[in-house]
Amino acid sequence: MPVQHETKNSPLLDAFRPQGGWMDPPNDLQPTLEGKVSANVVVVGAGFAGLSTALELAAKGVDVVVLEQEYAGFGASGRNAGYLAGSVGVEFDFFHKRVGLNKARDIVRFYDEGVGYVEQRLAELGIECDYNPSGIVRAGVHPSQKKRLLKTMELGLKLGSQTEFQDSKALRERGIPDAFLFGYYHPVGGTLDPGKYVAGLRRAALRAGIRIYEKTPVLSYSEGPVVTCKTEKGSASAPFLVLATNAYTPQLGLLKNKVVPVRVSAIETDPLTPSQRESLGWHGREGIMSSHWILESHRLTARNTLIVTTKRVNYAYGGNTSNVPDETAYRALATALHDRHPTLKGIGIKSCWSGYISVAGDALPVVGKTGAQQNIFYTAGCSGHGLATQSLMGKMLAERILGSEHELLAALQHKTPTLPPEPLQWCAFKMALGAAHTMDEITNRSVRSGKAGLPEGG
Ligand SMILES: Cc1cc2nc3c(=O)[nH]c(=O)nc-3n(C[C@H](O)[C@H](O)[C@H](O)COP(=O)(O)OP(=O)(O)OC[C@H]3O[C@@H](n4cnc5c(N)ncnc54)[C@H](O)[C@@H]3O)c2cc1C
């Protein structure tokens, strides 16, 4: 049922930033839509997916209107951890048997090619977003995590995810903090400032003459040869509609039984002092993901703070995406911060925030078309991996609208499992997440007590 929030004073709640820690609402907020407008394509949602689609279309001379309920980057795109990650961290065993080896290989290629696409776009659009192409490390914090980590790595290698095993010595040579005992390194991607990236896409879109309407929630849309989106004070019509609304999509009546919004949280420390920074080592500043069932991610920023994300995620009952704090998650993240980086004891937390990703039953992207004329396109379900993939999705959707099909888009077509209605959906997700949190907590307690923990494999 809906999550209750504590109201008592708490330093973590004091540090809550509803819009996330990376960006503020833009100074040049674009107008609310008033009256009727028309275009060749209407895009709803100004995150990585929506803005990338709009930019790719505009580059081909297509007239695009973007409708955004708040401002560009308000959703997960402005609030994520900034891992420009390829296939590292993808749970291959969720889908490889269901889709078959060849399709699974193409899906892995889709994740990895998303990184190259973003790197290319940063250069082409001149977006400066503190990108550090360090690659990413996935690592265990307890011996009991090794068997599953190796199994994931081996399956990944079979599917084309090129990783290198890192024993403790290799991790220490990289300067990775001592809490991380073994792992694998994926030399693709790195970390960036997602707020600067999405703001850069927004600037590029405005430069390209794309009409963006902010503070313009779409209330409903009609089907037909011309699709019309209704908003509070107007409407936008076009022969094509793209719903790039990710976790919010079920609120528009679409994908209700295919994806669920899941709340993911983050905390950011105060800037590290030079001695705190030195105490960590970590000279390559690689993004680190742990190998918990629900991973922890630890990364340094260009402003010398440390951001810890994920670890404790929350199901949002009935598709509710309220912009509320999640103190339980922030506490869990603060514990992870102190468990993994004991030399930072006492460091202040500058910001805490939460956002929504959309998750399908097989953790794969959900992309397709709908409507009487099949002219309504949608993309959702990239789980916690949308920075690269939802950007590349924009290019693929633009190509599809222009009449050609990207080979990797074909690979993503598969039958997404159907989810049960509420409250069964709530029960299923609560049980699965509860079990994962419990197993991770057993591992964490074993780390703290120096005991052996669960048998290998969890
Ligand atoms: C805390 C956190 C950490 C994460 N870390 C990472 C990471 O390190 N790496 C990674 O790859 N991914 C990460 N993710 C996931 C990633 O951020 C998302 O997958 C990605 O941003 C999704 O982009 P999008 O454009 O599809 O959706 P969004 O960015 O959510 O954009 C959807 C937009 O649609 C708008 N909208 C919705 N409904 C309407 C409506 N009715 N009318 C008008 N506008 C509407 C919303 O306001 C929003 O701006 C993380 C997510 C979170 C929350």
PDB file of C-alpha atoms in Angstrom, residues 6-7 23 63 103 111 117 126 147 169 174 178 198 202 218 245 263 285 314 319 337 340 364:
ATOM      1  CA  GLU A   6       8.000   9.986   8.901  1.00  0.00           C
ATOM      2  CA  THR A   7       7.455  13.644   9.689  1.00  0.00           C
ATOM      3  CA  MET A  23      19.958  20.409 -11.443  1.00  0.00           C
ATOM      4  CA  ASP A  63       8.684  19.724 -37.256  1.00  0.00           C
ATOM      5  CA  LYS A 103      18.381 -12.189 -29.451  1.00  0.00           C
ATOM      6  CA  TYR A 111      23.110  -1.821 -24.132  1.00  0.00           C
ATOM      7  CA  TYR A 117      25.788   6.761 -29.156  1.00  0.00           C
ATOM      8  CA  GLY A 126      28.996  20.137 -27.719  1.00  0.00           C
ATOM      9  CA  LYS A 147      29.861 -17.436  -7.125  1.00  0.00           C
ATOM     10  CA  LYS A 169      45.147  -7.313  -6.083  1.00  0.00           C
ATOM     11  CA  ARG A 174      43.143   0.408  -9.479  1.00  0.00           C
ATOM     12  CA  ASP A 178      39.192  -1.891   0.206  1.00  0.00           C
ATOM     13  CA  VAL A 198      19.863  16.516 -20.079  1.00  0.00           C
ATOM     14  CA  ARG A 202      17.346  20.699 -23.947  1.00  0.00           C
ATOM     15  CA  VAL A 218      -0.729  15.770 -21.170  1.00  0.00           C
ATOM     16  CA  THR A 245       7.004   9.104 -20.464  1.00  0.00           C
ATOM     17  CA  ARG A 263      11.274   4.449  -6.676  1.00  0.00           C
ATOM     18  CA  ARG A 285      37.247   7.305 -10.215  1.00  0.00           C
ATOM     19  CA  ASN A 314      10.435   0.815  -3.357  1.00  0.00           C
ATOM     20  CA  GLY A 319       1.534   3.481 -10.541  1.00  0.00           C
ATOM     21  CA  LEU A 337      28.256   4.847   2.624  1.00  0.00           C
ATOM     22  CA  ARG A 340      32.086   0.832   2.384  1.00  0.00           C
ATOM     23  CA  LEU A 364      13.950  -5.557 -20.526  1.00  0.00           C
TER      24      LEU A 364
END
